[in-house]
Structures are given as C-alpha cells and as structure tokens.
Amino acid sequence: MTTTDPDTGFRALDATPMGYGSMRRKEDARFVRGKGRYLDDIVLPGMLHAAILRSPHAHARIVSIDTSAAEAHPRVRAVITGETLAGLGLAWMPTLSHDVQSVLATDKVRFQGQEVAFVVAEDRYSARDALALVDVEYDPLPAVIDAQHALDADAPVIRDDQEGRTDNHIFDWEAGDAAATDDVFARADVVSSCDMLYPRSHPAPMETCGSIASMDPVSGKLTVYTTTQAPHAHRTVYALVAGLPEHKIQIISPDIGGGFGNKVGIYPGYVCAVVGSIVTGAPVKWTEDRSENLMSTSFARDYHMRGEIAATHDGKLLGVRVTVLADHGAFNGTAQPSKMPAGLFHVFSGSYDLAAAHCAVTGVYTNKAPGGVAYACSFRITEAVYLIERLVDVLAHDQGWDPAELRRTNLLRSEQFPYTTALGWEYDSGDYPRTLATALDMAGYDELRAEQKQVRSAYERGESPMLMGIGLSFFTEAVGAGPRRTMDILGLGMADGAELRIHPTGKAVLRLSCMTQGQGHQTTFAQIVAEELGISPDDIEVVQGDTDQTPFGLGTYGSRSTPVSGAATAMVARKVRDRARIVAAAMLEVSPDDLEWEKGAFRVAGDPAAAATMNEIAMAAHSDLELPDDVEGHLDATCVYNPPNLTYPCGAYVCVVDVDTATGQVKVRRFVAVDDCGVRINPMVVEGQVHGGLADGIGMALMEVMAFDTDGNHLGASFMDYLLPTAMECPSWELGETVTPSPHHPIGAKGVGESATVGSPPAVTNAVLDAIRVRHADMPLTPAAVWRAVRGTPLRTDLA
Ligand code: MCN
Ligand code: CUM
C-alpha cells in the first residue's frame, strides 16, 4: 500500500535513491522555473513563419485557387498549394496505415479543416492575414458524417482519388475463432448484447503540434525541430518521402508539452514547412493554434461496437463476440502495428477466462479528420476494455447479479499465468483476485452498497432527487510493442536501442530512442542505470529526442518506453557492469570470477576490504591500467532490445458517483484505483501517471466528445465546446498497488502510462448507470445525456 504523508496526502518522497524509489523529477527544476525549451522557444536566424488555409467544407470539389493577392502581400515570401506540391511529387504523403493522405488538397477537400494552402511570411501575423487573400472556389458535395451510413449504397464516395473505388469501405479484419465462439454462444444459458459507441475524442495536449524546418542549401542537410513522440520513425519517413539519406536529416524533438498520442503522426504542416524552407531558402516555422489542433491533427476512438457476452446460469462467463464499425475519417492514418488494422483491440477478452472470443472490425471512410488511435489508448485497448467492462455490467444488470461478484468469480487466477487468451495473447503475470480484493477493501464495497440502498429509498420516497452509483472496472493492458517479429510500423520493427557511456569521473550519459512528453524519463531512466550500477541518478544524464545523438528506435507511445527502452537501459547497464568487472579484476589483480557485485562496487570474495568502486573503475578504465588482450578500454556499451512479449499490467478501479436526477449532474465522489505495473521504478511518477489517466477517464465518460452536425461542421473546435476535465471535477484519488513483476522483463517492470486512461472510463460509466439503473447509455454522460437516460430517451452525443 502507498505511503502517504499524513499532512499533505501526497506520497512521501524518499531521499534521492541509488536506484528505484520516489524521488523528485530532475526535469522539474527546469519546468517549474519556466525554463523548459519547447518548440515555440526556438528561434533560428532568418526564420520565417507559416500559416495554413483550411477547408470550411467537410466535402467539396476545388474549382480554383487564386493565390495572386496573397503573393502580392509585402511580407509574404511564398504561397504553396497542392499544385506546387504536385510538381514536387509531394501533394500526397504515405500514412501510418498504408494509405495516402493529401498534404495540400488538389482535387477535393474531404473534411472540415483540411489543409488547402500554406503561406510563408516574415512574421506570424502577416502569414495569418494573407490566408484571407487566398481565393478558393469550392463546389460543395454531400458529406458522410455518420459512420453507420458510410456504406450505404447512395453514400457519396469520399476517396475517388483511388482508381475504381465505388464505396467508403477501408478494410475488414477479424480475430479469434468465429466457429468456436458461435458454438459457445449456442450452448450458453444466458446471452446479453449491447450496442455502444466509444465516441470520437481528442488527446488535446497543452502544447499544440508544430515544426521548424531548416534546409541548409550548402550542406544539403535538413534539420527539423518538431513535436514528435517518435523522432527516429519520423526521420525514416522523411527519408523515404524526400529521397534523402538519413544522415542528411536531423530530427530534434525539444521539450514536449504533452503528447498523449497526438504527436505520433506526421502532419501536412510538417511536410509543408520542409517545402517552405526549400522554396524560400530560410528556416520555416509552422505551429497550429488550438482550433487547428482540435479539428485537424488526429482524433481518438470513434468505434461503434456491438458486443455480446455469453454465460451459464450460475454466472460463469463463456465467450464474447463483437462487431465493430471503425470510423477512420477521410484518410486511413491510424497508428498501430502494420499487421493489425484495429491495433490491439483484440485483447478484448479482458481479464477473464473465456472459452472463445471473436471480433470482426470494418473500417470506413467518413468526412472527418484522419489519424486515429491517439490519446493514451495503447493502440485501441481503451475501446477493448470499455467494451468488455460494459458488457460484464450489462450482463449483471440483465441477470440481477452483483458486478463485483461476477468479476471476482471469473477473473483469471494467478496459477493460470502465463495465460494464453482465446485471441492468442500470452498474458505474462498478474494476481487479479488480489488486485480486485484490494480495491474493494479500500473502497469499503459492502458499506457502499448499504449506503446506496438508503439513498435509493429516499429517492423512491420522493424525498431527494439524488442517486448514488458504484462502478467497477478490471482491466488488462498490453503494452511494450514489439516483438519485432509480429509488430512493425511501416515495416520498421519495434525494437529500441540504448547507449551508455561512463565518463572517467564516473558520471554517465544514457542515450535513448524513446521521447518523454511529460512522463519524467530524465529521472526514471537514470534511476534504472542507478539501480544497476550504483551511480546516483543525479550523475546520469539522459539524452533523447535528437536523431543525431541517439540510437534508432521507434519512440514513445503505447506505454512502450519502460517495457522496451527501459529493458534496453537495464541490459546496456548490465553490459557495462560486465566490463567493469573485468576492469576491477585487473585493478585488484584477481580473477573476475573472484569478484562479488555489491551495488556500486566489486569486492573480492572473502576479502571485503579489497574493493573497487564504480568511480574508481571508471577512472581506471580510461587509464594506463593493463587490461586483458581482448578487452578494449573505456566503459561503455550499446544494446538493442527486442521484447520477447508485451507486458500486461492490470488494475481494479472503483468509482463512486452522486447523480442529481433533476439536473443530470454527476459528481465523482470517490475513485479508488489499484494498479499493478510490476516493479515500480519511481512510485511517485507512476502515481502521477495514474492521476492523469483517471482524470482522462472522467473527461471521456462525462464530457469529452468531438461532435459534428450533419453537414460535417466540427462542433468542438475550442475548449469552450470540447470540454476537458479539471481539478474541479476530480476527487482526491485513492491509490493502491499490487506488484507482480513481469517474468520476461529484465527488471520486472510493466508500462503504466496509459493504464488509467484505459481502465477508468468504464468505471465512471458503470457508476453512473448503476446509480440510475439504466442498462446502457453512451459516453459522454453529460447532464443532458443523464437527464435523458433517466427518462428513457437516450441521446446520441456525437451528432447534432
Ligand atoms: N514507470 C515506473 N515504473 C513502472 C512503469 C513506469 O516508474 N513500472 C515510469 C516510467 O519510468 C516513466 C513513466 O512511469 O517515467 C511512464 O512510463 P511508461 O508506462 O513506460 O510509458 P511511456 O513512458 O512510454 O509513456 C507513454 C504513455 C503514453 S503512450 C501516453 S499517450 C501518455 C502517457 O504516457 N502521454 C503522456 N502519459 C503521459 N504523461 C504526460 N505527463 N504527458 C503525456 O503526453
Ligand atoms: Cu495511443 S496514445 Mo500514447 O500511445 O502515445
């Protein structure tokens, strides 16, 4: 259980630990003083500024674009259109899902906010002003907004750029054994089914996306400062698109003000900034504003799901069957391992021992922004966990069963691990019953149910409009993609490199391919090296985000940094330790086998006074000390880590809400979250990650949605309309933990960065629906939606 400071309620800090433990984040010394270096802080000599003209229509043919007035603006240096780009072969770019996406529209616009022209000027204001001088004539077309009508015979064809295309169908994909699942359903005593929408939402990081491109005409080297979670992947994509060798491209990701998946993809503005720099011969900066961010760069979810769950009379879960209609917007640009068009959605059998499961997913084009998957999703596991955890509650509702008991009796037992699911995943470890029991104990489940009864009696007597709800969820996450054998993005296998160099004075530099966006990597990766080598984390510098200075690897998303780069860090530190043993043996004139490692030093077995500390070894490794012939001097190593499997963190969440049936207002009264992410490197950082994700869950369940009207007008393009949770909506979180180390991870750690975002939306939704005794209503459960649900007329919140 968590040790909290009784005065503040916050986790008590350890003194700077020589390894794992709660220490303050090293990066915060900069951040809290306003000394972070974000994209907007970077100013290059002679830098120009760009702005993008965007489509006001969701679907329209472009009749003509007249740029002459904009070009005549005294401070404008270039106006780039799709036609300019077509001349360079850059009007279309590859997406992360083997589709193409328009960089600047040539033929049609396909969503409101699509990029139409790119204006480069001497200052930001002139660039914006000049947008109004670009004259575009559009011929509006009917738009496809509701995915459920995208495949109608008379639906307008969005992607007529593709030869021979007559519909909006992207893919059909399935996982699991359909026949075995049908069999289980045929034999089941009870079946519950439910249609549910996980609505379109947005990662909405505090810092929006942007890029500064600088093409050096003399050296031919392209430098791109950009908000990217995956610098090396971006470099390779630029290399492939521009036909430049990698060594002529340097991607630099400065400090990132939140990513949440929004900064995985490459956006048209980035490509235009590169072209702008080539055309003008100067560095070009493009940054989107808040509305552009919300309308154009990525979205999340948008899964229309029909789920069915089968069980016996006495509550043994047997199987799950699901069909999904996935709204991918106008271009298929979702980010996930290439062979899995629905990402890792097929972990949807969740935390239960099921005989069979099957899913069929159909992807469709609509006239909405492309680039799905972002927003702390672990590649669609948010949708998967929501599906199964809602289905379990629907079944409990239909049969009058207690949702906690139904979960408890069906959770995987610890002796079943490693456990291979009906969908082929091998869960590595977990003690699910203990995790759930811990959460129920902390919440005081039985007392809560008793209180709920009393609240309901008062409501039924007409004394109060208030109802109380208790919502549970139990999730299994799958994080740390690879292995490279089964997972790649655009053909790039999902392994990560690490390089560690110990300087003569015993200080160290660790170079990684992953990229922190606020998760505290500067601290936690230093702690891994500290744990392995006994060097203070304060003496270990972590370098990320510059492709010229770091080894290749696929970046930070899907909570893969700890599972993959973290493993690479432990392995590279162990290589250095092996080298240090040889150096120490030479120093102490004994055989390496006679040495015993004690954090920070090698000691001679049986002669504890004879020892060499890491500091002494580091200096000796760089000195004239004679080393065995096959041992080079210095103290450094490199490593590439190809994960043998994903890691499978889990958690049990209990949410308690008070619902005012008169207004539809929901207040989250309590939230108990017990997470198991294996060994915790920095428990305080883990808890910070969980806090953030729990807030996300309240946002998703109660307020966030990208809604559109029937013409495709985006109704959530500002924070006045797209509501994010604040501290006001969040209770004081009650956190607990269980620790089942990952058996295949070198330090037993599992990722945690998205756990709470994945696990919390169903807990909040289940709580609200439990309060009002409604079988199902779609998120977000806004006051209007709750008010309507109570009165039996559910609301579809994504369409207006
Ligand atoms: N950690 C730990 N012990 C563990 C697991 C993790 O101490 N057993 C620490 C890690 O060392 C790291 C942090 O917790 O400092 C998160 O680690 P991990 O779970 O590996 O996740 P990533 O670092 O790969 O972060 C990615 C994840 C994703 S995909 C999204 S989306 C998200 C999230 O992180 N975006 C975030 N959390 C975020 N937090 C902030 N502040 N900003 C974002 O943009
Ligand atoms: Cu899916 S959002 Mo995170 O994986 O960068």
PDB file of N, CA and C in Angstrom, residues 552-593:
ATOM      1  N   PHE A 552      18.796   4.290 -32.915  1.00  0.00           N
ATOM      2  CA  PHE A 552      17.500   4.083 -33.569  1.00  0.00           C
ATOM      3  C   PHE A 552      16.528   3.348 -32.647  1.00  0.00           C
ATOM      4  N   GLY A 553      15.265   3.708 -32.778  1.00  0.00           N
ATOM      5  CA  GLY A 553      14.210   3.012 -32.034  1.00  0.00           C
ATOM      6  C   GLY A 553      12.903   3.692 -32.358  1.00  0.00           C
ATOM      7  N   LEU A 554      11.796   3.048 -32.016  1.00  0.00           N
ATOM      8  CA  LEU A 554      10.527   3.521 -32.580  1.00  0.00           C
ATOM      9  C   LEU A 554       9.787   4.572 -31.774  1.00  0.00           C
ATOM     10  N   GLY A 555      10.283   4.925 -30.590  1.00  0.00           N
ATOM     11  CA  GLY A 555       9.666   6.073 -29.927  1.00  0.00           C
ATOM     12  C   GLY A 555       8.715   5.709 -28.802  1.00  0.00           C
ATOM     13  N   THR A 556       8.076   6.756 -28.287  1.00  0.00           N
ATOM     14  CA  THR A 556       7.229   6.619 -27.092  1.00  0.00           C
ATOM     15  C   THR A 556       5.752   6.716 -27.436  1.00  0.00           C
ATOM     16  N   TYR A 557       5.063   5.640 -27.300  1.00  0.00           N
ATOM     17  CA  TYR A 557       3.603   5.568 -27.418  1.00  0.00           C
ATOM     18  C   TYR A 557       3.257   4.150 -27.008  1.00  0.00           C
ATOM     19  N   GLY A 558       1.978   3.896 -26.777  1.00  0.00           N
ATOM     20  CA  GLY A 558       1.589   2.553 -26.345  1.00  0.00           C
ATOM     21  C   GLY A 558       2.345   2.155 -25.072  1.00  0.00           C
ATOM     22  N   SER A 559       2.685   3.133 -24.238  1.00  0.00           N
ATOM     23  CA  SER A 559       3.411   2.894 -22.980  1.00  0.00           C
ATOM     24  C   SER A 559       4.565   1.908 -23.173  1.00  0.00           C
ATOM     25  N   ARG A 560       5.299   2.100 -24.261  1.00  0.00           N
ATOM     26  CA  ARG A 560       6.341   1.123 -24.563  1.00  0.00           C
ATOM     27  C   ARG A 560       7.708   1.542 -24.041  1.00  0.00           C
ATOM     28  N   SER A 561       7.832   2.740 -23.455  1.00  0.00           N
ATOM     29  CA  SER A 561       9.171   3.191 -23.071  1.00  0.00           C
ATOM     30  C   SER A 561       9.783   2.304 -21.991  1.00  0.00           C
ATOM     31  N   THR A 562       9.053   2.071 -20.922  1.00  0.00           N
ATOM     32  CA  THR A 562       9.597   1.226 -19.857  1.00  0.00           C
ATOM     33  C   THR A 562       9.747  -0.222 -20.329  1.00  0.00           C
ATOM     34  N   PRO A 563       8.710  -0.798 -20.948  1.00  0.00           N
ATOM     35  CA  PRO A 563       8.861  -2.180 -21.393  1.00  0.00           C
ATOM     36  C   PRO A 563       9.996  -2.387 -22.402  1.00  0.00           C
ATOM     37  N   VAL A 564      10.234  -1.428 -23.303  1.00  0.00           N
ATOM     38  CA  VAL A 564      11.234  -1.671 -24.352  1.00  0.00           C
ATOM     39  C   VAL A 564      12.520  -0.865 -24.089  1.00  0.00           C
ATOM     40  N   SER A 565      12.421   0.466 -24.105  1.00  0.00           N
ATOM     41  CA  SER A 565      13.633   1.263 -23.855  1.00  0.00           C
ATOM     42  C   SER A 565      14.147   1.052 -22.428  1.00  0.00           C
ATOM     43  N   GLY A 566      13.242   0.835 -21.496  1.00  0.00           N
ATOM     44  CA  GLY A 566      13.642   0.581 -20.105  1.00  0.00           C
ATOM     45  C   GLY A 566      14.411  -0.734 -20.004  1.00  0.00           C
ATOM     46  N   ALA A 567      13.945  -1.726 -20.743  1.00  0.00           N
ATOM     47  CA  ALA A 567      14.655  -3.007 -20.765  1.00  0.00           C
ATOM     48  C   ALA A 567      16.021  -2.828 -21.424  1.00  0.00           C
ATOM     49  N   ALA A 568      16.044  -2.055 -22.517  1.00  0.00           N
ATOM     50  CA  ALA A 568      17.323  -1.798 -23.197  1.00  0.00           C
ATOM     51  C   ALA A 568      18.287  -1.107 -22.238  1.00  0.00           C
ATOM     52  N   THR A 569      17.764  -0.206 -21.420  1.00  0.00           N
ATOM     53  CA  THR A 569      18.601   0.520 -20.456  1.00  0.00           C
ATOM     54  C   THR A 569      19.194  -0.432 -19.419  1.00  0.00           C
ATOM     55  N   ALA A 570      18.365  -1.323 -18.888  1.00  0.00           N
ATOM     56  CA  ALA A 570      18.877  -2.284 -17.904  1.00  0.00           C
ATOM     57  C   ALA A 570      19.929  -3.186 -18.549  1.00  0.00           C
ATOM     58  N   MET A 571      19.657  -3.619 -19.779  1.00  0.00           N
ATOM     59  CA  MET A 571      20.591  -4.540 -20.445  1.00  0.00           C
ATOM     60  C   MET A 571      21.924  -3.857 -20.753  1.00  0.00           C
ATOM     61  N   VAL A 572      21.858  -2.591 -21.193  1.00  0.00           N
ATOM     62  CA  VAL A 572      23.104  -1.906 -21.545  1.00  0.00           C
ATOM     63  C   VAL A 572      23.896  -1.623 -20.262  1.00  0.00           C
ATOM     64  N   ALA A 573      23.191  -1.342 -19.167  1.00  0.00           N
ATOM     65  CA  ALA A 573      23.887  -1.111 -17.896  1.00  0.00           C
ATOM     66  C   ALA A 573      24.554  -2.400 -17.420  1.00  0.00           C
ATOM     67  N   ARG A 574      23.887  -3.525 -17.654  1.00  0.00           N
ATOM     68  CA  ARG A 574      24.499  -4.811 -17.253  1.00  0.00           C
ATOM     69  C   ARG A 574      25.726  -5.127 -18.095  1.00  0.00           C
ATOM     70  N   LYS A 575      25.687  -4.738 -19.372  1.00  0.00           N
ATOM     71  CA  LYS A 575      26.884  -4.925 -20.214  1.00  0.00           C
ATOM     72  C   LYS A 575      28.047  -4.108 -19.659  1.00  0.00           C
ATOM     73  N   VAL A 576      27.722  -2.878 -19.264  1.00  0.00           N
ATOM     74  CA  VAL A 576      28.766  -2.015 -18.690  1.00  0.00           C
ATOM     75  C   VAL A 576      29.284  -2.627 -17.388  1.00  0.00           C
ATOM     76  N   ARG A 577      28.377  -3.190 -16.617  1.00  0.00           N
ATOM     77  CA  ARG A 577      28.797  -3.807 -15.353  1.00  0.00           C
ATOM     78  C   ARG A 577      29.707  -5.011 -15.608  1.00  0.00           C
ATOM     79  N   ASP A 578      29.408  -5.781 -16.652  1.00  0.00           N
ATOM     80  CA  ASP A 578      30.274  -6.922 -17.005  1.00  0.00           C
ATOM     81  C   ASP A 578      31.670  -6.423 -17.362  1.00  0.00           C
ATOM     82  N   ARG A 579      31.720  -5.319 -18.113  1.00  0.00           N
ATOM     83  CA  ARG A 579      33.013  -4.735 -18.473  1.00  0.00           C
ATOM     84  C   ARG A 579      33.709  -4.224 -17.211  1.00  0.00           C
ATOM     85  N   ALA A 580      32.943  -3.612 -16.336  1.00  0.00           N
ATOM     86  CA  ALA A 580      33.517  -3.056 -15.102  1.00  0.00           C
ATOM     87  C   ALA A 580      34.137  -4.173 -14.257  1.00  0.00           C
ATOM     88  N   ARG A 581      33.534  -5.337 -14.299  1.00  0.00           N
ATOM     89  CA  ARG A 581      34.078  -6.472 -13.531  1.00  0.00           C
ATOM     90  C   ARG A 581      35.488  -6.826 -14.021  1.00  0.00           C
ATOM     91  N   ILE A 582      35.661  -6.803 -15.324  1.00  0.00           N
ATOM     92  CA  ILE A 582      36.982  -7.141 -15.881  1.00  0.00           C
ATOM     93  C   ILE A 582      38.012  -6.087 -15.481  1.00  0.00           C
ATOM     94  N   VAL A 583      37.562  -4.828 -15.543  1.00  0.00           N
ATOM     95  CA  VAL A 583      38.473  -3.744 -15.166  1.00  0.00           C
ATOM     96  C   VAL A 583      38.823  -3.851 -13.679  1.00  0.00           C
ATOM     97  N   ALA A 584      37.803  -4.121 -12.873  1.00  0.00           N
ATOM     98  CA  ALA A 584      38.043  -4.237 -11.427  1.00  0.00           C
ATOM     99  C   ALA A 584      38.991  -5.391 -11.128  1.00  0.00           C
ATOM    100  N   ALA A 585      38.819  -6.492 -11.868  1.00  0.00           N
ATOM    101  CA  ALA A 585      39.703  -7.650 -11.660  1.00  0.00           C
ATOM    102  C   ALA A 585      41.152  -7.266 -11.950  1.00  0.00           C
ATOM    103  N   ALA A 586      41.338  -6.491 -13.016  1.00  0.00           N
ATOM    104  CA  ALA A 586      42.703  -6.041 -13.353  1.00  0.00           C
ATOM    105  C   ALA A 586      43.228  -5.112 -12.257  1.00  0.00           C
ATOM    106  N   MET A 587      42.350  -4.251 -11.756  1.00  0.00           N
ATOM    107  CA  MET A 587      42.773  -3.315 -10.697  1.00  0.00           C
ATOM    108  C   MET A 587      43.196  -4.063  -9.437  1.00  0.00           C
ATOM    109  N   LEU A 588      42.396  -5.077  -9.085  1.00  0.00           N
ATOM    110  CA  LEU A 588      42.614  -5.756  -7.803  1.00  0.00           C
ATOM    111  C   LEU A 588      43.497  -6.995  -7.965  1.00  0.00           C
ATOM    112  N   GLU A 589      43.898  -7.239  -9.204  1.00  0.00           N
ATOM    113  CA  GLU A 589      44.777  -8.371  -9.531  1.00  0.00           C
ATOM    114  C   GLU A 589      44.205  -9.697  -9.040  1.00  0.00           C
ATOM    115  N   VAL A 590      42.914  -9.908  -9.360  1.00  0.00           N
ATOM    116  CA  VAL A 590      42.275 -11.194  -9.079  1.00  0.00           C
ATOM    117  C   VAL A 590      41.547 -11.625 -10.351  1.00  0.00           C
ATOM    118  N   SER A 591      40.994 -12.804 -10.322  1.00  0.00           N
ATOM    119  CA  SER A 591      40.201 -13.242 -11.467  1.00  0.00           C
ATOM    120  C   SER A 591      38.813 -12.616 -11.372  1.00  0.00           C
ATOM    121  N   PRO A 592      38.202 -12.271 -12.533  1.00  0.00           N
ATOM    122  CA  PRO A 592      36.853 -11.693 -12.487  1.00  0.00           C
ATOM    123  C   PRO A 592      35.891 -12.574 -11.691  1.00  0.00           C
ATOM    124  N   ASP A 593      36.082 -13.877 -11.718  1.00  0.00           N
ATOM    125  CA  ASP A 593      35.171 -14.780 -11.008  1.00  0.00           C
ATOM    126  C   ASP A 593      35.272 -14.636  -9.492  1.00  0.00           C
TER     127      ASP A 593
END
